[in-house]
Amino acid sequence: MVIQGHLIQISRDLLPTAWVHGDPRKVVFPTDSEGHFCGQKGTPTENKSILFYFNLFSCTSPSVMVNLQCPTTQICVSKCPEKFLTYVGTQFPYRKDKGSWTYFSQFCKSSFAKPEKTLSQMIMDDDCPTVIFPSRPLLQRCFPDFSFVNGTLTVGNKTVFEDGKGSTRNATELRAAAKYVCKILISSFGASHYCI
């Protein structure tokens, strides 16, 4: 009886959204910016079941609530980032050591092969995120890997970090952005206790 009640509640919450957006799967399953379902068998994203947001900070816009979509590029990935790296930070050592770029590039569009563009050109062409940070999957989406160290909120053991555009951000700002996205996702499922 309890399970049936939860199913009715989820259906009631999900149906209007699915109706507006045309496909209920797009509300429940992660979908990249090109409309591909992450992890769908028989597609190029079959082995990439997790959604990655290029700029989680842009997800705090009120339009996110209306469209149920964050206004940033989203790609399907096989795993979430495990460390901090910036696009600019991978450019300079690229000629001598391609290791950082090889790792970073898995979070870029597949058509972007080398970090040869300027930062502004790369941002304009929307090829890669400007920064990646330690994350973990939640509802098949990469969310920052937050923790508390001596009572202070951190992401990847840092309280502040470079955003890849020349500004410093902090874990509290990132948490606010992640929490906003999480609430929107969870509202579709009717189970807000999962939010960060």
PDB file of C-alpha atoms in Angstrom:
ATOM      1  CA  MET A   1       0.000   0.000   0.000  1.00  0.00           C
ATOM      2  CA  VAL A   2       2.841   2.393   0.881  1.00  0.00           C
ATOM      3  CA  ILE A   3       4.684   1.559  -2.345  1.00  0.00           C
ATOM      4  CA  GLN A   4       1.505   2.101  -4.330  1.00  0.00           C
ATOM      5  CA  GLY A   5       1.086   5.511  -2.666  1.00  0.00           C
ATOM      6  CA  HIS A   6       4.647   6.487  -3.606  1.00  0.00           C
ATOM      7  CA  LEU A   7       4.082   5.373  -7.195  1.00  0.00           C
ATOM      8  CA  ILE A   8       0.893   7.421  -7.411  1.00  0.00           C
ATOM      9  CA  GLN A   9       2.706  10.477  -5.987  1.00  0.00           C
ATOM     10  CA  ILE A  10       5.639  10.088  -8.400  1.00  0.00           C
ATOM     11  CA  SER A  11       3.264   9.615 -11.329  1.00  0.00           C
ATOM     12  CA  ARG A  12       1.263  12.673 -10.312  1.00  0.00           C
ATOM     13  CA  ASP A  13       4.440  14.775 -10.128  1.00  0.00           C
ATOM     14  CA  LEU A  14       6.012  13.311 -13.243  1.00  0.00           C
ATOM     15  CA  LEU A  15       3.091  13.275 -15.681  1.00  0.00           C
ATOM     16  CA  PRO A  16       2.637  17.056 -16.034  1.00  0.00           C
ATOM     17  CA  THR A  17       6.375  17.500 -16.534  1.00  0.00           C
ATOM     18  CA  ALA A  18       6.537  14.645 -19.020  1.00  0.00           C
ATOM     19  CA  TRP A  19       3.571  16.091 -20.890  1.00  0.00           C
ATOM     20  CA  VAL A  20       5.214  19.509 -21.174  1.00  0.00           C
ATOM     21  CA  HIS A  21       8.567  18.091 -22.242  1.00  0.00           C
ATOM     22  CA  GLY A  22       7.189  15.418 -24.566  1.00  0.00           C
ATOM     23  CA  ASP A  23       9.093  12.400 -23.266  1.00  0.00           C
ATOM     24  CA  PRO A  24       8.881  11.199 -19.651  1.00  0.00           C
ATOM     25  CA  ARG A  25      12.237   9.449 -19.985  1.00  0.00           C
ATOM     26  CA  LYS A  26      13.950  12.852 -20.292  1.00  0.00           C
ATOM     27  CA  VAL A  27      12.802  13.727 -16.791  1.00  0.00           C
ATOM     28  CA  VAL A  28      13.918  10.455 -15.204  1.00  0.00           C
ATOM     29  CA  PHE A  29      16.996   9.460 -17.219  1.00  0.00           C
ATOM     30  CA  PRO A  30      20.007  11.713 -17.787  1.00  0.00           C
ATOM     31  CA  THR A  31      20.034  13.225 -21.272  1.00  0.00           C
ATOM     32  CA  ASP A  32      22.946  15.095 -22.824  1.00  0.00           C
ATOM     33  CA  SER A  33      22.668  18.413 -24.644  1.00  0.00           C
ATOM     34  CA  GLU A  34      22.128  16.633 -27.956  1.00  0.00           C
ATOM     35  CA  GLY A  35      19.184  14.616 -26.618  1.00  0.00           C
ATOM     36  CA  HIS A  36      21.013  11.289 -26.190  1.00  0.00           C
ATOM     37  CA  PHE A  37      20.106   9.200 -23.164  1.00  0.00           C
ATOM     38  CA  CYS A  38      23.213   8.410 -21.131  1.00  0.00           C
ATOM     39  CA  GLY A  39      23.939   4.679 -21.012  1.00  0.00           C
ATOM     40  CA  GLN A  40      21.350   3.645 -23.594  1.00  0.00           C
ATOM     41  CA  LYS A  41      22.247   0.321 -25.212  1.00  0.00           C
ATOM     42  CA  GLY A  42      23.176   0.359 -28.875  1.00  0.00           C
ATOM     43  CA  THR A  43      24.198   4.048 -28.867  1.00  0.00           C
ATOM     44  CA  PRO A  44      27.549   5.864 -28.629  1.00  0.00           C
ATOM     45  CA  THR A  45      26.677   6.657 -24.994  1.00  0.00           C
ATOM     46  CA  GLU A  46      26.139   3.012 -24.021  1.00  0.00           C
ATOM     47  CA  ASN A  47      29.242   2.978 -21.783  1.00  0.00           C
ATOM     48  CA  LYS A  48      28.656   6.519 -20.547  1.00  0.00           C
ATOM     49  CA  SER A  49      25.766   6.320 -18.108  1.00  0.00           C
ATOM     50  CA  ILE A  50      26.455   9.454 -16.026  1.00  0.00           C
ATOM     51  CA  LEU A  51      25.601  13.056 -16.933  1.00  0.00           C
ATOM     52  CA  PHE A  52      28.284  15.739 -16.517  1.00  0.00           C
ATOM     53  CA  TYR A  53      27.503  19.479 -16.413  1.00  0.00           C
ATOM     54  CA  PHE A  54      30.112  21.820 -17.963  1.00  0.00           C
ATOM     55  CA  ASN A  55      29.240  24.717 -15.626  1.00  0.00           C
ATOM     56  CA  LEU A  56      27.245  23.786 -12.563  1.00  0.00           C
ATOM     57  CA  PHE A  57      27.250  27.443 -11.451  1.00  0.00           C
ATOM     58  CA  SER A  58      24.960  28.338 -14.360  1.00  0.00           C
ATOM     59  CA  CYS A  59      22.328  25.955 -13.018  1.00  0.00           C
ATOM     60  CA  THR A  60      21.062  28.451 -10.421  1.00  0.00           C
ATOM     61  CA  SER A  61      19.041  30.404 -12.988  1.00  0.00           C
ATOM     62  CA  PRO A  62      15.249  30.542 -12.413  1.00  0.00           C
ATOM     63  CA  SER A  63      14.787  29.170 -15.950  1.00  0.00           C
ATOM     64  CA  VAL A  64      16.047  25.831 -14.656  1.00  0.00           C
ATOM     65  CA  MET A  65      12.826  25.399 -12.654  1.00  0.00           C
ATOM     66  CA  VAL A  66      10.690  26.150 -15.705  1.00  0.00           C
ATOM     67  CA  ASN A  67      12.592  24.082 -18.264  1.00  0.00           C
ATOM     68  CA  LEU A  68      13.936  21.351 -15.957  1.00  0.00           C
ATOM     69  CA  GLN A  69      17.193  21.784 -17.833  1.00  0.00           C
ATOM     70  CA  CYS A  70      20.372  23.481 -16.731  1.00  0.00           C
ATOM     71  CA  PRO A  71      21.564  26.115 -19.257  1.00  0.00           C
ATOM     72  CA  THR A  72      25.012  24.608 -19.702  1.00  0.00           C
ATOM     73  CA  THR A  73      26.408  21.931 -21.975  1.00  0.00           C
ATOM     74  CA  GLN A  74      25.804  18.437 -20.634  1.00  0.00           C
ATOM     75  CA  ILE A  75      27.602  15.325 -21.835  1.00  0.00           C
ATOM     76  CA  CYS A  76      27.438  11.649 -20.955  1.00  0.00           C
ATOM     77  CA  VAL A  77      30.566  10.292 -19.251  1.00  0.00           C
ATOM     78  CA  SER A  78      31.672   6.907 -17.951  1.00  0.00           C
ATOM     79  CA  LYS A  79      32.799   8.318 -14.598  1.00  0.00           C
ATOM     80  CA  CYS A  80      32.812  11.607 -12.721  1.00  0.00           C
ATOM     81  CA  PRO A  81      35.994  13.677 -12.321  1.00  0.00           C
ATOM     82  CA  GLU A  82      38.177  12.656  -9.406  1.00  0.00           C
ATOM     83  CA  LYS A  83      40.429  15.733  -9.215  1.00  0.00           C
ATOM     84  CA  PHE A  84      40.697  19.454  -9.875  1.00  0.00           C
ATOM     85  CA  LEU A  85      41.939  20.545 -13.309  1.00  0.00           C
ATOM     86  CA  THR A  86      41.391  23.627 -15.432  1.00  0.00           C
ATOM     87  CA  TYR A  87      41.427  23.859 -19.213  1.00  0.00           C
ATOM     88  CA  VAL A  88      44.211  26.449 -19.046  1.00  0.00           C
ATOM     89  CA  GLY A  89      46.141  24.220 -16.642  1.00  0.00           C
ATOM     90  CA  THR A  90      46.163  21.417 -19.211  1.00  0.00           C
ATOM     91  CA  GLN A  91      47.229  23.692 -22.097  1.00  0.00           C
ATOM     92  CA  PHE A  92      50.673  24.717 -20.891  1.00  0.00           C
ATOM     93  CA  PRO A  93      52.121  21.273 -20.108  1.00  0.00           C
ATOM     94  CA  TYR A  94      50.433  19.673 -23.156  1.00  0.00           C
ATOM     95  CA  ARG A  95      53.514  19.636 -25.439  1.00  0.00           C
ATOM     96  CA  LYS A  96      55.668  17.865 -22.847  1.00  0.00           C
ATOM     97  CA  ASP A  97      53.106  15.863 -20.902  1.00  0.00           C
ATOM     98  CA  LYS A  98      49.730  14.920 -22.342  1.00  0.00           C
ATOM     99  CA  GLY A  99      48.579  13.142 -19.159  1.00  0.00           C
ATOM    100  CA  SER A 100      46.580  16.027 -17.696  1.00  0.00           C
ATOM    101  CA  TRP A 101      44.931  16.735 -21.041  1.00  0.00           C
ATOM    102  CA  THR A 102      44.118  13.065 -21.608  1.00  0.00           C
ATOM    103  CA  TYR A 103      42.308  12.979 -18.272  1.00  0.00           C
ATOM    104  CA  PHE A 104      40.596  16.377 -18.709  1.00  0.00           C
ATOM    105  CA  SER A 105      39.504  15.681 -22.306  1.00  0.00           C
ATOM    106  CA  GLN A 106      37.129  12.885 -21.262  1.00  0.00           C
ATOM    107  CA  PHE A 107      34.938  15.698 -19.903  1.00  0.00           C
ATOM    108  CA  CYS A 108      34.977  17.622 -23.216  1.00  0.00           C
ATOM    109  CA  LYS A 109      32.905  17.131 -26.331  1.00  0.00           C
ATOM    110  CA  SER A 110      34.253  14.117 -28.204  1.00  0.00           C
ATOM    111  CA  SER A 111      35.063  16.240 -31.270  1.00  0.00           C
ATOM    112  CA  PHE A 112      37.553  18.384 -29.307  1.00  0.00           C
ATOM    113  CA  ALA A 113      40.950  16.687 -29.630  1.00  0.00           C
ATOM    114  CA  LYS A 114      43.674  19.148 -28.521  1.00  0.00           C
ATOM    115  CA  PRO A 115      43.828  22.098 -26.115  1.00  0.00           C
ATOM    116  CA  GLU A 116      45.044  24.504 -28.800  1.00  0.00           C
ATOM    117  CA  LYS A 117      42.219  27.063 -28.665  1.00  0.00           C
ATOM    118  CA  THR A 118      42.414  30.093 -26.426  1.00  0.00           C
ATOM    119  CA  LEU A 119      40.252  29.944 -23.328  1.00  0.00           C
ATOM    120  CA  SER A 120      37.817  32.505 -24.735  1.00  0.00           C
ATOM    121  CA  GLN A 121      37.516  30.626 -28.052  1.00  0.00           C
ATOM    122  CA  MET A 122      37.005  27.298 -26.267  1.00  0.00           C
ATOM    123  CA  ILE A 123      34.265  28.860 -24.100  1.00  0.00           C
ATOM    124  CA  MET A 124      32.605  30.480 -27.116  1.00  0.00           C
ATOM    125  CA  ASP A 125      32.656  27.167 -29.019  1.00  0.00           C
ATOM    126  CA  ASP A 126      31.443  25.354 -25.884  1.00  0.00           C
ATOM    127  CA  ASP A 127      33.988  22.551 -26.271  1.00  0.00           C
ATOM    128  CA  CYS A 128      34.936  21.818 -22.652  1.00  0.00           C
ATOM    129  CA  PRO A 129      34.293  22.910 -19.100  1.00  0.00           C
ATOM    130  CA  THR A 130      36.707  25.542 -17.789  1.00  0.00           C
ATOM    131  CA  VAL A 131      37.267  23.499 -14.631  1.00  0.00           C
ATOM    132  CA  ILE A 132      36.572  20.008 -13.341  1.00  0.00           C
ATOM    133  CA  PHE A 133      36.470  19.134  -9.646  1.00  0.00           C
ATOM    134  CA  PRO A 134      36.164  15.938  -7.613  1.00  0.00           C
ATOM    135  CA  SER A 135      32.637  14.626  -8.064  1.00  0.00           C
ATOM    136  CA  ARG A 136      30.554  11.542  -7.514  1.00  0.00           C
ATOM    137  CA  PRO A 137      27.416  10.231  -9.184  1.00  0.00           C
ATOM    138  CA  LEU A 138      24.019  10.995  -7.657  1.00  0.00           C
ATOM    139  CA  LEU A 139      20.920  10.073  -9.658  1.00  0.00           C
ATOM    140  CA  GLN A 140      23.299   9.279 -12.546  1.00  0.00           C
ATOM    141  CA  ARG A 141      24.619  12.865 -12.581  1.00  0.00           C
ATOM    142  CA  CYS A 142      28.012  14.158 -11.455  1.00  0.00           C
ATOM    143  CA  PHE A 143      27.743  16.250  -8.306  1.00  0.00           C
ATOM    144  CA  PRO A 144      30.645  17.747  -6.316  1.00  0.00           C
ATOM    145  CA  ASP A 145      32.195  15.434  -3.748  1.00  0.00           C
ATOM    146  CA  PHE A 146      31.607  17.521  -0.638  1.00  0.00           C
ATOM    147  CA  SER A 147      32.935  16.759   2.805  1.00  0.00           C
ATOM    148  CA  PHE A 148      33.506  18.564   6.073  1.00  0.00           C
ATOM    149  CA  VAL A 149      37.051  18.969   7.355  1.00  0.00           C
ATOM    150  CA  ASN A 150      37.200  20.321  10.902  1.00  0.00           C
ATOM    151  CA  GLY A 151      33.679  21.695  10.462  1.00  0.00           C
ATOM    152  CA  THR A 152      34.473  23.458   7.169  1.00  0.00           C
ATOM    153  CA  LEU A 153      32.767  22.521   3.897  1.00  0.00           C
ATOM    154  CA  THR A 154      35.230  21.354   1.250  1.00  0.00           C
ATOM    155  CA  VAL A 155      35.191  19.837  -2.193  1.00  0.00           C
ATOM    156  CA  GLY A 156      38.169  17.607  -2.867  1.00  0.00           C
ATOM    157  CA  ASN A 157      39.732  18.835   0.405  1.00  0.00           C
ATOM    158  CA  LYS A 158      39.689  22.448  -0.827  1.00  0.00           C
ATOM    159  CA  THR A 159      37.569  25.288   0.477  1.00  0.00           C
ATOM    160  CA  VAL A 160      38.421  27.577  -2.471  1.00  0.00           C
ATOM    161  CA  PHE A 161      39.454  26.777  -6.022  1.00  0.00           C
ATOM    162  CA  GLU A 162      40.124  28.393  -9.407  1.00  0.00           C
ATOM    163  CA  ASP A 163      37.082  28.364 -11.705  1.00  0.00           C
ATOM    164  CA  GLY A 164      39.188  28.223 -14.871  1.00  0.00           C
ATOM    165  CA  LYS A 165      38.160  31.744 -15.901  1.00  0.00           C
ATOM    166  CA  GLY A 166      40.465  33.644 -13.559  1.00  0.00           C
ATOM    167  CA  SER A 167      38.135  33.812 -10.554  1.00  0.00           C
ATOM    168  CA  THR A 168      38.247  32.055  -7.232  1.00  0.00           C
ATOM    169  CA  ARG A 169      35.159  30.154  -6.105  1.00  0.00           C
ATOM    170  CA  ASN A 170      34.416  28.454  -2.831  1.00  0.00           C
ATOM    171  CA  ALA A 171      32.827  25.188  -1.798  1.00  0.00           C
ATOM    172  CA  THR A 172      29.796  26.985  -0.348  1.00  0.00           C
ATOM    173  CA  GLU A 173      28.980  28.607  -3.722  1.00  0.00           C
ATOM    174  CA  LEU A 174      29.378  25.268  -5.456  1.00  0.00           C
ATOM    175  CA  ARG A 175      27.161  23.581  -2.896  1.00  0.00           C
ATOM    176  CA  ALA A 176      24.412  26.161  -3.499  1.00  0.00           C
ATOM    177  CA  ALA A 177      24.521  25.466  -7.256  1.00  0.00           C
ATOM    178  CA  ALA A 178      24.536  21.690  -6.770  1.00  0.00           C
ATOM    179  CA  LYS A 179      21.702  21.857  -4.247  1.00  0.00           C
ATOM    180  CA  TYR A 180      19.564  23.877  -6.669  1.00  0.00           C
ATOM    181  CA  VAL A 181      20.001  21.277  -9.425  1.00  0.00           C
ATOM    182  CA  CYS A 182      19.418  18.433  -7.003  1.00  0.00           C
ATOM    183  CA  LYS A 183      16.132  19.917  -5.793  1.00  0.00           C
ATOM    184  CA  ILE A 184      14.898  20.242  -9.363  1.00  0.00           C
ATOM    185  CA  LEU A 185      15.847  16.666 -10.183  1.00  0.00           C
ATOM    186  CA  ILE A 186      14.363  15.330  -6.989  1.00  0.00           C
ATOM    187  CA  SER A 187      11.124  17.252  -7.419  1.00  0.00           C
ATOM    188  CA  SER A 188      10.557  15.096 -10.477  1.00  0.00           C
ATOM    189  CA  PHE A 189      10.957  11.998  -8.336  1.00  0.00           C
ATOM    190  CA  GLY A 190       9.118  13.301  -5.263  1.00  0.00           C
ATOM    191  CA  ALA A 191      11.880  12.404  -2.825  1.00  0.00           C
ATOM    192  CA  SER A 192      13.722  15.565  -1.766  1.00  0.00           C
ATOM    193  CA  HIS A 193      15.570  13.943   1.148  1.00  0.00           C
ATOM    194  CA  TYR A 194      18.351  12.887  -1.271  1.00  0.00           C
ATOM    195  CA  CYS A 195      19.508  16.475  -1.866  1.00  0.00           C
ATOM    196  CA  ILE A 196      22.952  17.511  -0.813  1.00  0.00           C
TER     197      ILE A 196
END
